[in-house]
Short mmCIF file of N, CA, C and O in Angstrom, two decimals:
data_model
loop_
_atom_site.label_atom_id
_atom_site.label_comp_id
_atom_site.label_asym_id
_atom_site.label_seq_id
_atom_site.Cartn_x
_atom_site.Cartn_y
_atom_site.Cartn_z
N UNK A 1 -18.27 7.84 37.91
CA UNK A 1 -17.29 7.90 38.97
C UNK A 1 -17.94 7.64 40.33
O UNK A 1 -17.37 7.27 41.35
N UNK A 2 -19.06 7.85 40.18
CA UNK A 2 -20.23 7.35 41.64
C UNK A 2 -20.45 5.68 41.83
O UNK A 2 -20.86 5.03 42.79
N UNK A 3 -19.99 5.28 40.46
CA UNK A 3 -20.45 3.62 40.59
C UNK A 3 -21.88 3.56 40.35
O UNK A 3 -22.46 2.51 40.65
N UNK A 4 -22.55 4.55 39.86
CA UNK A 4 -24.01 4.85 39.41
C UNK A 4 -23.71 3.84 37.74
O UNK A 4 -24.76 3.33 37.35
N UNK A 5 -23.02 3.67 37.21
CA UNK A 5 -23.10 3.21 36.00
C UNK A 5 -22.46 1.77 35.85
O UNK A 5 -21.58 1.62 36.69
N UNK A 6 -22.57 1.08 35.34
CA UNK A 6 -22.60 -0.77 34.93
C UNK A 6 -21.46 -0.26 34.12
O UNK A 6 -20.37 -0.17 34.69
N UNK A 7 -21.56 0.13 32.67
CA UNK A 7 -21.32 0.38 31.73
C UNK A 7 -21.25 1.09 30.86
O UNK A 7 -22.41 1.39 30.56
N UNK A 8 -20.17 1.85 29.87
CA UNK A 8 -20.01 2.67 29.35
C UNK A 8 -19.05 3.08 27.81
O UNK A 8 -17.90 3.41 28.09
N UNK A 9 -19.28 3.09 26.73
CA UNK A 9 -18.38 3.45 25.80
C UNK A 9 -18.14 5.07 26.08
O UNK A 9 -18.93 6.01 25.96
N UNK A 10 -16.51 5.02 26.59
CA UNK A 10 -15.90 6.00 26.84
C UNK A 10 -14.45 6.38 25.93
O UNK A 10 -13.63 5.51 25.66
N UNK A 11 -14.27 8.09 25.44
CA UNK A 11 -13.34 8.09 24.46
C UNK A 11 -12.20 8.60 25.35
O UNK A 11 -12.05 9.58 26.08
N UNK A 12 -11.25 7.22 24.89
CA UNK A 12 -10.37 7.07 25.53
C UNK A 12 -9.12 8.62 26.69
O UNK A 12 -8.64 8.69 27.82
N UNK A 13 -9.16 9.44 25.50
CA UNK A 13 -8.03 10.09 26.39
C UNK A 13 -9.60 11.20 27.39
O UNK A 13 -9.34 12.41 27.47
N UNK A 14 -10.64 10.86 27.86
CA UNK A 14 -11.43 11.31 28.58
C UNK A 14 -11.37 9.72 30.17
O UNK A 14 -11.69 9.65 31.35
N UNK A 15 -10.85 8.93 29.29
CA UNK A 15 -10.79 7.88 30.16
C UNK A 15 -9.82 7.40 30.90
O UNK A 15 -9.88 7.39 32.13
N UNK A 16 -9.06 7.04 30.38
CA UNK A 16 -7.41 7.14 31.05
C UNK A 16 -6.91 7.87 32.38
O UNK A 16 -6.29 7.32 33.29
N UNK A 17 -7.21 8.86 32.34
CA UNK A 17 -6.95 8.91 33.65
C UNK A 17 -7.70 8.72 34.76
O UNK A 17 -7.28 9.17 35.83
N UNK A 18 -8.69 8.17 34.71
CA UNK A 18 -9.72 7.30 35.57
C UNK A 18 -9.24 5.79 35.54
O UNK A 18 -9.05 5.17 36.59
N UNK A 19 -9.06 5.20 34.22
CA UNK A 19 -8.06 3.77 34.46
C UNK A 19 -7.00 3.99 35.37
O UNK A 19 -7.08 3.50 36.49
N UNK A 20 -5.76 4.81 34.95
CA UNK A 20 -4.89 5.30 35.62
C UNK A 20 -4.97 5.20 36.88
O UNK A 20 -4.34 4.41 37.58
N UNK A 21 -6.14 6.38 37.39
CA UNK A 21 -6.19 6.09 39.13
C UNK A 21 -7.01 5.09 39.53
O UNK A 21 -7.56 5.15 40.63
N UNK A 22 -7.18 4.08 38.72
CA UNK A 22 -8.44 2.54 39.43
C UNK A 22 -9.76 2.65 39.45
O UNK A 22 -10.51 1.74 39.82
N UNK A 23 -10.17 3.89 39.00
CA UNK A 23 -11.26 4.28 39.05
C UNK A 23 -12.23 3.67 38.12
O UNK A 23 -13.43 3.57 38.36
N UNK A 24 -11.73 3.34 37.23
CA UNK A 24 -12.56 2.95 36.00
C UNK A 24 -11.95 1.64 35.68
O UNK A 24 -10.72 1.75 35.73
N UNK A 25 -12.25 0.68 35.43
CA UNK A 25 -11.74 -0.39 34.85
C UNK A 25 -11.81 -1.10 33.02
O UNK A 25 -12.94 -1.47 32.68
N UNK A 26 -10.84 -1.24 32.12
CA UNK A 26 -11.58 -1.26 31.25
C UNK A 26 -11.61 -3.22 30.86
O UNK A 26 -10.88 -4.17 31.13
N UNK A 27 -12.76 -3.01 30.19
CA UNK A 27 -13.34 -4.43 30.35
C UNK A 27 -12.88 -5.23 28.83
O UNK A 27 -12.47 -6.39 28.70
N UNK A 28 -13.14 -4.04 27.64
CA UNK A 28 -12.86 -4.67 26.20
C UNK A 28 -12.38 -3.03 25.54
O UNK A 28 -12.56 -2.02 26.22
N UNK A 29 -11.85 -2.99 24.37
CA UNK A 29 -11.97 -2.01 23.90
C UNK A 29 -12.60 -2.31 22.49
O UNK A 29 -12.67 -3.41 21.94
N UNK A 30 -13.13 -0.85 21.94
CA UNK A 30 -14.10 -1.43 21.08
C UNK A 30 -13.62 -1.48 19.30
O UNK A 30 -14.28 -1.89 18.34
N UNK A 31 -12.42 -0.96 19.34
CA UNK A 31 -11.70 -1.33 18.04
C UNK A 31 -10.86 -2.62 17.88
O UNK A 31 -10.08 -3.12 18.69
N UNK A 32 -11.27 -3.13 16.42
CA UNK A 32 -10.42 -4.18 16.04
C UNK A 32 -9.21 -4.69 16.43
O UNK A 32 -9.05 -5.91 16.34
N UNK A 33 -8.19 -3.89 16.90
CA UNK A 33 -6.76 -4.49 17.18
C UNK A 33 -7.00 -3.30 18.70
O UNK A 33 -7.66 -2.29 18.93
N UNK A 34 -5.89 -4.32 19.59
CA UNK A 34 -5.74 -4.25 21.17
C UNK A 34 -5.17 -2.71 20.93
O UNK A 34 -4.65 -2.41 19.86
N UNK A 35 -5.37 -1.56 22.28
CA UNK A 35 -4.86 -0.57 22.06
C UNK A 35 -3.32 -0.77 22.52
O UNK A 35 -2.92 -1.85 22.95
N UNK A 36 -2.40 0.50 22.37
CA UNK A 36 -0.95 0.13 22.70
C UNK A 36 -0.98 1.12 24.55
O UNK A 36 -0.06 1.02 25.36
N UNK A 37 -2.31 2.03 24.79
CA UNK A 37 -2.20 2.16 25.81
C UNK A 37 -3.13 1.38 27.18
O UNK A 37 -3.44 1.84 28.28
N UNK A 38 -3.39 -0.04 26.51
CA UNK A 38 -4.22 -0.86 27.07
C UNK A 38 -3.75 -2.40 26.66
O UNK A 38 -4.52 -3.36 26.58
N UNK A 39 -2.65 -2.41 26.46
CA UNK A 39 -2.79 -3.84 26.12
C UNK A 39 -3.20 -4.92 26.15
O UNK A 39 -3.49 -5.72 25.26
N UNK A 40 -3.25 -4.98 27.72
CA UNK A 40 -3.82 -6.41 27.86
C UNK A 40 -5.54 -6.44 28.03
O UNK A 40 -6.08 -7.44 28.51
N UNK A 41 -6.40 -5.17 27.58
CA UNK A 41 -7.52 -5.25 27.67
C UNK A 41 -8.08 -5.84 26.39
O UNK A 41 -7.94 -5.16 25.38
N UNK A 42 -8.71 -7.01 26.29
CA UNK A 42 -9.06 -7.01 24.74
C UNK A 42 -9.86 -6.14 24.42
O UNK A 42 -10.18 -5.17 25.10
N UNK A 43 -10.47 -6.60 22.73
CA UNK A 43 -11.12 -6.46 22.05
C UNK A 43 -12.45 -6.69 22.45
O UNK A 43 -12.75 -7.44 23.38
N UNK A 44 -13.54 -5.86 21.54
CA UNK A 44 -15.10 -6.16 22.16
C UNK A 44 -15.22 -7.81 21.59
O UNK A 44 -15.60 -8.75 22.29
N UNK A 45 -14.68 -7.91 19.68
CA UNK A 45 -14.46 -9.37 19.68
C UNK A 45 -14.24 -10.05 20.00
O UNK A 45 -14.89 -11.07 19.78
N UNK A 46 -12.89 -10.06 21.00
CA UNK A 46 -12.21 -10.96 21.98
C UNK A 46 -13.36 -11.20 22.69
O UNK A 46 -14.14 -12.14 22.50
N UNK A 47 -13.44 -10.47 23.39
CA UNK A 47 -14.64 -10.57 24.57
C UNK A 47 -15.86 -11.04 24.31
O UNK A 47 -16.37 -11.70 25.22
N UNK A 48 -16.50 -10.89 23.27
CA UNK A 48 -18.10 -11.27 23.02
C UNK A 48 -17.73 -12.28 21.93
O UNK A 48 -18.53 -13.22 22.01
N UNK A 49 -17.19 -12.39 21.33
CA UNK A 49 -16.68 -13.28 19.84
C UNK A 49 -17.97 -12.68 18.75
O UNK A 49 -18.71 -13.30 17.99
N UNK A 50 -17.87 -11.50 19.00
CA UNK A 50 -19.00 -11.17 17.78
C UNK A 50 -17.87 -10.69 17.10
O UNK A 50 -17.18 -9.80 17.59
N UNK A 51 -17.57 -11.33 15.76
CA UNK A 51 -16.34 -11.03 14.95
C UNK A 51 -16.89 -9.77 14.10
O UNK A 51 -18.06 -9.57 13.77
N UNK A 52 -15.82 -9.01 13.83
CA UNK A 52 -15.79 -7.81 12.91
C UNK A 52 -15.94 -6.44 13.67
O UNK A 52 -16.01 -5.37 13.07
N UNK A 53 -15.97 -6.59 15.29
CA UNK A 53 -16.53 -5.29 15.91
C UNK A 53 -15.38 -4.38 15.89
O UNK A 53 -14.24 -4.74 16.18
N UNK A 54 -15.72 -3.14 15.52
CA UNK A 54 -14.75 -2.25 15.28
C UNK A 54 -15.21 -0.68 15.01
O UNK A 54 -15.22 -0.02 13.97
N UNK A 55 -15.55 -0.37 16.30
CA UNK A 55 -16.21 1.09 16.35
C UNK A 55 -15.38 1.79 17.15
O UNK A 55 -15.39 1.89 18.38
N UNK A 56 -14.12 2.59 15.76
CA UNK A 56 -12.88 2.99 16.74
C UNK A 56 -13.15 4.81 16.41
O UNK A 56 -13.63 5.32 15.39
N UNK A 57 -12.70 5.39 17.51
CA UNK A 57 -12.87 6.68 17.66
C UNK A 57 -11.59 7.85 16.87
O UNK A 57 -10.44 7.63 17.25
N UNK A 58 -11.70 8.65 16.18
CA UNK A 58 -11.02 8.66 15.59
C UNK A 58 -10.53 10.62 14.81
O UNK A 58 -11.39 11.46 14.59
N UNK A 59 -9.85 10.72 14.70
CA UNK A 59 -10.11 12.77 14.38
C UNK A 59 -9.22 12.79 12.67
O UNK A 59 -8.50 12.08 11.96
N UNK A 60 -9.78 13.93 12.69
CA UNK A 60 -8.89 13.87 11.36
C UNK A 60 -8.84 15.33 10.98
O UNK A 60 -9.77 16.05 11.35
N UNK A 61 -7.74 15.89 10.20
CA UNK A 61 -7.96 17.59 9.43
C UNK A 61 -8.24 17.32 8.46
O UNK A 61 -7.92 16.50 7.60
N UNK A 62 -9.49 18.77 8.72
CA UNK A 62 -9.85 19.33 6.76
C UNK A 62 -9.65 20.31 7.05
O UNK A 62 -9.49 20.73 8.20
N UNK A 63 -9.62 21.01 5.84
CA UNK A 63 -9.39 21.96 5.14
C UNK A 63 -11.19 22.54 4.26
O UNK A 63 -12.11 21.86 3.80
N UNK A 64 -11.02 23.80 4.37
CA UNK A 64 -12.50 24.35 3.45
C UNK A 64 -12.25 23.63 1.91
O UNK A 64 -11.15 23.38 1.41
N UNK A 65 -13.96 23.30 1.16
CA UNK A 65 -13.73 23.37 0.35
C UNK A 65 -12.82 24.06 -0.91
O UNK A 65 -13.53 25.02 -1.23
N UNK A 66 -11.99 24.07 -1.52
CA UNK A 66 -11.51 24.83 -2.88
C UNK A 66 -10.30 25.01 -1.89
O UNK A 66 -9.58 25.73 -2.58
N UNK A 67 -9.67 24.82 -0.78
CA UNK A 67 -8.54 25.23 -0.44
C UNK A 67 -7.53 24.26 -1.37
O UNK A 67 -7.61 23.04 -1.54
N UNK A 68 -6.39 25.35 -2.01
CA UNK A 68 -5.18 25.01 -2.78
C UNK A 68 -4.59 23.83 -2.68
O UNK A 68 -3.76 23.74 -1.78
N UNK A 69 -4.82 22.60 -3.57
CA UNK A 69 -4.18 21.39 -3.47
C UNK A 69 -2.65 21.33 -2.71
O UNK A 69 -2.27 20.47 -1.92
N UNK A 70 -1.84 22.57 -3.24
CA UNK A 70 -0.50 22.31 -2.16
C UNK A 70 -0.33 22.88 -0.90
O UNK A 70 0.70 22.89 -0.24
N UNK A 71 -1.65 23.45 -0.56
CA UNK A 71 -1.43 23.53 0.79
C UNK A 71 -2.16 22.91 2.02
O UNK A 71 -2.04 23.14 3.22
N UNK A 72 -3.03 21.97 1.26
CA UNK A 72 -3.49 20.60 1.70
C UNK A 72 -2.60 19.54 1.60
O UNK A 72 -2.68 18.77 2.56
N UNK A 73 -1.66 19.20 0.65
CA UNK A 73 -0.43 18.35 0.77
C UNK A 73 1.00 18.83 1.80
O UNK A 73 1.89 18.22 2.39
N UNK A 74 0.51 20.70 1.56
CA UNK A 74 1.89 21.09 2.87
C UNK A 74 1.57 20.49 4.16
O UNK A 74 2.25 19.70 4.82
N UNK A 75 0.13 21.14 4.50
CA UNK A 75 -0.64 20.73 5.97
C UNK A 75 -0.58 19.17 5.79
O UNK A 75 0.34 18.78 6.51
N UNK A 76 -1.01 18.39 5.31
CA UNK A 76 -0.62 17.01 5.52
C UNK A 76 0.40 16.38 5.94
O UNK A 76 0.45 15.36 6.63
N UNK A 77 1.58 17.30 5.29
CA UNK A 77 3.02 16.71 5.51
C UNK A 77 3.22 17.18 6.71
O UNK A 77 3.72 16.40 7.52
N UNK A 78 2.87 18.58 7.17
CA UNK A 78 3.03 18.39 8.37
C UNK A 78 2.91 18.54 9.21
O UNK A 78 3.62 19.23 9.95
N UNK A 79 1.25 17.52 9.66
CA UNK A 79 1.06 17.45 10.55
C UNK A 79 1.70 15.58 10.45
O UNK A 79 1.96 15.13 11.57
N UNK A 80 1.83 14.98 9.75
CA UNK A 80 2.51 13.87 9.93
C UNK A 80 3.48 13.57 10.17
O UNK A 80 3.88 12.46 10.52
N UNK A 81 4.31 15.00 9.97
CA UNK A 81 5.50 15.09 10.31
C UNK A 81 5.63 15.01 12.28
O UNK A 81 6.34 14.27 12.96
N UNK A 82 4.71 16.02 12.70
CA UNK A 82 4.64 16.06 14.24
C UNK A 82 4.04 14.96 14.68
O UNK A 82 4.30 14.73 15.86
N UNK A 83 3.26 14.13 14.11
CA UNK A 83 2.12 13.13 14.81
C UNK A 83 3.53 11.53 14.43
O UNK A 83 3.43 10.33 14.65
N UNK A 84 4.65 12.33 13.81
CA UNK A 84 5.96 10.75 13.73
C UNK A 84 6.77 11.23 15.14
O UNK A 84 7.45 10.40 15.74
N UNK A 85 6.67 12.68 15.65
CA UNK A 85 7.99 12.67 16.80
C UNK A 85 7.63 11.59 17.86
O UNK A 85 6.45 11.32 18.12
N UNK A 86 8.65 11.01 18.42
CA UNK A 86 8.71 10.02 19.13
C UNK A 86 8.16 10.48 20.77
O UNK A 86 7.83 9.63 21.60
N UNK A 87 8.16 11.63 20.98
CA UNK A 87 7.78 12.52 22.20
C UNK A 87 6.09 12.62 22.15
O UNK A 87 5.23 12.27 22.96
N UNK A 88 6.02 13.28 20.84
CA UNK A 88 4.01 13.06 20.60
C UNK A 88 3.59 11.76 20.54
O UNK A 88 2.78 11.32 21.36
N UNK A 89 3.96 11.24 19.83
CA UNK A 89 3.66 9.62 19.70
C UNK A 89 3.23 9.20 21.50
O UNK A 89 2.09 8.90 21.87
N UNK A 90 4.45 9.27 22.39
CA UNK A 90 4.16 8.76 23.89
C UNK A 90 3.15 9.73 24.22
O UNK A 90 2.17 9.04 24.51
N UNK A 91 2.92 10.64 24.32
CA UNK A 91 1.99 11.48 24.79
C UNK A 91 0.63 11.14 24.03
O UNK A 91 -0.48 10.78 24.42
N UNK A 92 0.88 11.27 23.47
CA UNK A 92 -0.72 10.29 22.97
C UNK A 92 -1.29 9.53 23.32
O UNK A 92 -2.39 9.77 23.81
N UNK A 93 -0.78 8.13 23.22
CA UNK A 93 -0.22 6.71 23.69
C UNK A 93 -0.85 6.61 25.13
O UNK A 93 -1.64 5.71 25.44
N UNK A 94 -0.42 7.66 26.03
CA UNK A 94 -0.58 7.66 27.44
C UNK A 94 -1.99 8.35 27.97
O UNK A 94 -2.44 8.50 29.11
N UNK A 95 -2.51 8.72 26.64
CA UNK A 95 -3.72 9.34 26.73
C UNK A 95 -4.92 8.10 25.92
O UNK A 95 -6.12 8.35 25.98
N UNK A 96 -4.66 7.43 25.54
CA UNK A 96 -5.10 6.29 25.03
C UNK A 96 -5.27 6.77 23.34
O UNK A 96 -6.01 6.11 22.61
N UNK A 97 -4.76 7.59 22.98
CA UNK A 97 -4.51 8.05 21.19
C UNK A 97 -3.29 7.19 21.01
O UNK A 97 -2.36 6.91 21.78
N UNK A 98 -3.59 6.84 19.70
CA UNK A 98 -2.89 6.03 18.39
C UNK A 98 -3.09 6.98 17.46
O UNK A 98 -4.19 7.27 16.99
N UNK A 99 -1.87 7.57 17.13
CA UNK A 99 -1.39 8.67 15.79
C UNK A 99 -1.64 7.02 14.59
O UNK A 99 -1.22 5.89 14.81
N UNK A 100 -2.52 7.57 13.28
CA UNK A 100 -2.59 6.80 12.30
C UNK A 100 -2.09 7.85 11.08
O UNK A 100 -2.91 8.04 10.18
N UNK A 101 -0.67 8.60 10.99
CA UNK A 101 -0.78 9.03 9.91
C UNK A 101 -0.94 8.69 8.55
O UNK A 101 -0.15 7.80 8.26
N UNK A 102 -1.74 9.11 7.44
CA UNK A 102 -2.27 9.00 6.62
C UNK A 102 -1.69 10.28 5.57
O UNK A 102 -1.18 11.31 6.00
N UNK A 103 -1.90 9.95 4.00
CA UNK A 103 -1.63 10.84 2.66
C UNK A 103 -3.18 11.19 2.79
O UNK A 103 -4.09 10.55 3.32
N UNK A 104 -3.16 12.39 2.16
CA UNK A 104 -4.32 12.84 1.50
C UNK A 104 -4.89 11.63 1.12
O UNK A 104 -5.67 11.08 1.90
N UNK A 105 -4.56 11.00 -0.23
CA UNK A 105 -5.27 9.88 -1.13
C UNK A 105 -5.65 8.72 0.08
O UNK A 105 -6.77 8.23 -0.10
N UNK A 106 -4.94 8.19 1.26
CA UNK A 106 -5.07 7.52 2.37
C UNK A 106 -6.30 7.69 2.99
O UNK A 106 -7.18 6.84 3.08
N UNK A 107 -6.31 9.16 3.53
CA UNK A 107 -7.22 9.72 4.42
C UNK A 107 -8.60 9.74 3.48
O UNK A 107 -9.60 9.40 4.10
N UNK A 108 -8.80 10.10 2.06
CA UNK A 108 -9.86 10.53 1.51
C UNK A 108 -10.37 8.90 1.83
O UNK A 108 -11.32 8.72 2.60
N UNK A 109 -9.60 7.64 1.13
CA UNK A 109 -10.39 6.41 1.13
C UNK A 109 -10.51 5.63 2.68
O UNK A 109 -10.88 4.45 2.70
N UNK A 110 -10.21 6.25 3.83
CA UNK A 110 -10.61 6.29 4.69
C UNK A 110 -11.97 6.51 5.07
O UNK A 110 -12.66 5.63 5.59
N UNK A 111 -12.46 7.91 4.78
CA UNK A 111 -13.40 8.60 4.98
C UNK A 111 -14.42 7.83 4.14
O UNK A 111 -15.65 7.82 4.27
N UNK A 112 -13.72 7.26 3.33
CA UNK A 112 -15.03 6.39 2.48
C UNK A 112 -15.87 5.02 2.91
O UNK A 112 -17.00 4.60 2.64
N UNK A 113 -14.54 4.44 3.87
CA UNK A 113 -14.58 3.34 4.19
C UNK A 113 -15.66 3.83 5.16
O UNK A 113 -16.80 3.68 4.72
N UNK A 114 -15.59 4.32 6.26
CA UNK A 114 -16.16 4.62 7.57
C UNK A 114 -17.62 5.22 7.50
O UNK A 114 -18.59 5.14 8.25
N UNK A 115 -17.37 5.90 6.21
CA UNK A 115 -19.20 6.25 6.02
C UNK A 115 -19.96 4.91 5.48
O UNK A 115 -21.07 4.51 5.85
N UNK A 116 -19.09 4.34 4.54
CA UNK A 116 -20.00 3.08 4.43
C UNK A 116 -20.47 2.14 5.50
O UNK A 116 -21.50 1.48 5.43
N UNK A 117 -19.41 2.15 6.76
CA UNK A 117 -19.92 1.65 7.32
C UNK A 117 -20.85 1.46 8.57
O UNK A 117 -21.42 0.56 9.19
N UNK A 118 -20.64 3.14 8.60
CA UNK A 118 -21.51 3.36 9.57
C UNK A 118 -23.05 3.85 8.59
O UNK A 118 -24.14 3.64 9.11
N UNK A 119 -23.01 4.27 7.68
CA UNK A 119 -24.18 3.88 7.27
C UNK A 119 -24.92 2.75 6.98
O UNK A 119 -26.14 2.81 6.84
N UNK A 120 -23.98 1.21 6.82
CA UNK A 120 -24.96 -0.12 7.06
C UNK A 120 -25.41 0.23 8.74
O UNK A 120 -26.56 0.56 9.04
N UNK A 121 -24.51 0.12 9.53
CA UNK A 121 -24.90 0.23 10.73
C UNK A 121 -26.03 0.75 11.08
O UNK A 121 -26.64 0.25 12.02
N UNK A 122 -26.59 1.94 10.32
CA UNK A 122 -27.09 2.80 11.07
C UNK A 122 -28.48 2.23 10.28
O UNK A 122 -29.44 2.07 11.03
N UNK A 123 -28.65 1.96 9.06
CA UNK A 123 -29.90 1.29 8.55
C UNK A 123 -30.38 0.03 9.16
O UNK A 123 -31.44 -0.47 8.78
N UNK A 124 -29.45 -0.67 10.34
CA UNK A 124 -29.80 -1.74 11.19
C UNK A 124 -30.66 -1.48 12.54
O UNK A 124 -29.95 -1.25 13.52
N UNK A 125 -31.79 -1.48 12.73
CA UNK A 125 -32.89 -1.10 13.90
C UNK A 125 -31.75 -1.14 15.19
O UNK A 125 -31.46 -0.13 15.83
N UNK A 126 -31.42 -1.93 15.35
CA UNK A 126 -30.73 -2.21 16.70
C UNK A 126 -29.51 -1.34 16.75
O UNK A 126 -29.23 -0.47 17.58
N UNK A 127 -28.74 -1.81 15.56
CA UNK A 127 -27.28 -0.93 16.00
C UNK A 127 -27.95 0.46 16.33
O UNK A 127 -28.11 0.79 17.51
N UNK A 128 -28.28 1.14 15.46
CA UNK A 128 -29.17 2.39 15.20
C UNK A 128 -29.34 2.94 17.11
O UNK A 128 -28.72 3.80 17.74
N UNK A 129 -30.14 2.24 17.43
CA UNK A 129 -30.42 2.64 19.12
C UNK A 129 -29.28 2.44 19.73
O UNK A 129 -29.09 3.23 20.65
N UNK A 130 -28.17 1.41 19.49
CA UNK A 130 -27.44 1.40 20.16
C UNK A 130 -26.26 2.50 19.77
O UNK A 130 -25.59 2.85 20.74
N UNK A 131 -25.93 3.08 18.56
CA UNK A 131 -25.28 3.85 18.46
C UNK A 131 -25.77 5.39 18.78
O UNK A 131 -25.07 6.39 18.94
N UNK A 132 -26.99 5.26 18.83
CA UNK A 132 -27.71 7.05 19.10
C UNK A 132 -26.56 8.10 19.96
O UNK A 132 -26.02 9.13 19.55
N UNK A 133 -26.41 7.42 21.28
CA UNK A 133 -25.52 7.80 22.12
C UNK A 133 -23.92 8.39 21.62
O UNK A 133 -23.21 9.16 22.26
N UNK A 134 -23.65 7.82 20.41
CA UNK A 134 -22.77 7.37 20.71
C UNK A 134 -21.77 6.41 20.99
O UNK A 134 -21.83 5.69 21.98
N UNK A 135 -20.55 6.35 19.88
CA UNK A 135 -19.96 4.61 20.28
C UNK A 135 -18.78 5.06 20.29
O UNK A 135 -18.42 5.55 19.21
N UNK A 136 -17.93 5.07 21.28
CA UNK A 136 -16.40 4.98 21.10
C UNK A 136 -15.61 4.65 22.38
O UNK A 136 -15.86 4.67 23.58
N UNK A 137 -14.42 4.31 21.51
CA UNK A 137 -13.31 3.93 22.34
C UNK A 137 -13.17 2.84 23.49
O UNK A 137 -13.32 1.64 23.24
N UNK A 138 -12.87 3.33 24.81
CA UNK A 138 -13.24 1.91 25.70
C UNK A 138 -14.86 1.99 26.41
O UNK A 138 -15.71 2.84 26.70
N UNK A 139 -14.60 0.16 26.48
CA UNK A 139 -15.62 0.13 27.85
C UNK A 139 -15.23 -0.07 28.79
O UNK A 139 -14.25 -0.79 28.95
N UNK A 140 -16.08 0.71 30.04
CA UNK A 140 -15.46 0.59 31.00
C UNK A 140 -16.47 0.32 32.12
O UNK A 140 -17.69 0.43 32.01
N UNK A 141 -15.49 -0.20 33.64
CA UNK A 141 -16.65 -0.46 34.07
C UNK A 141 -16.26 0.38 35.89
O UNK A 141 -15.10 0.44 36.30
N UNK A 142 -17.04 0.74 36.42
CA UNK A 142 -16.35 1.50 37.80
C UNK A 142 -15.43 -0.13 38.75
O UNK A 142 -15.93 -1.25 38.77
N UNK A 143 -14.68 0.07 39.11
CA UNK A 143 -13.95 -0.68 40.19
C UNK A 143 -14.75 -0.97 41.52
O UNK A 143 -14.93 -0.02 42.28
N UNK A 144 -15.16 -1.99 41.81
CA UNK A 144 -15.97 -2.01 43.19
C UNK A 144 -16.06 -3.59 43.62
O UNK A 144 -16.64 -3.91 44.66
#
């Protein structure tokens, strides 16, 4: 916020309201498809044409091991149920969150996908340093 920094992967609803007041500018964002509270900012792909970049920030619920299959399918239902109201949805949205609800069976091969791939990542010397920090959401850059 000093203009001390070039550059930054920042998670989004920490960012937004620094876009919001001009403060921050964002330059690319760093997941695959454009956000819906950034539209016209591309992609890090767009921007660099390094195809496949897609280091999107992201939360999810668990539950303890051995907790009761139907009350991991209740809690599922609903929290998907609140993350469909059309009121949360904008409030999110405006915070730079994208609700992705997901099934159990959804979410588990999720979790599969994302370790695989951040474990190639992370066996790569370079990504490796470059992810140490930290990778998410937008980049941004101060306004000046």
């Amino acid at each position: 916020m000093a203009g001390q920094v070039d550059m930054y992967f920042a998670v989004p609803p920490s960012a937004m309201p620094h876009v919001t007041s001009g403060k921050l500018k964002i330059v690319a964002v760093s997941s695959a498809k454009r956000s819906l509270a950034a539209p016209n900012a591309p992609t890090m792909a767009e921007q660099t044409n390094i195809r496949g970049f897609d280091l999107a920030n992201w939360v999810g619920a668990f539950a303890p091991r051995g907790t009761p299959a139907d009350v991991v399918l209740r809690l599922n239902r609903e929290i998907n149920q609140v993350l469909a109201q059309p009121d949360v949805l904008e409030r999110l949205v405006r915070h730079g969150v994208e609700a992705a609800p997901m099934s159990v069976d959804q979410f588990a091969n999720f979790l599969t996908s994302e370790t695989s791939k951040y474990e190639a990542l992370l066996r790569d010397e370079f990504c490796a340093k470059f992810l140490y920090g930290g990778c998410t959401g937008f980049v941004a850059l101060p306004r000046g």
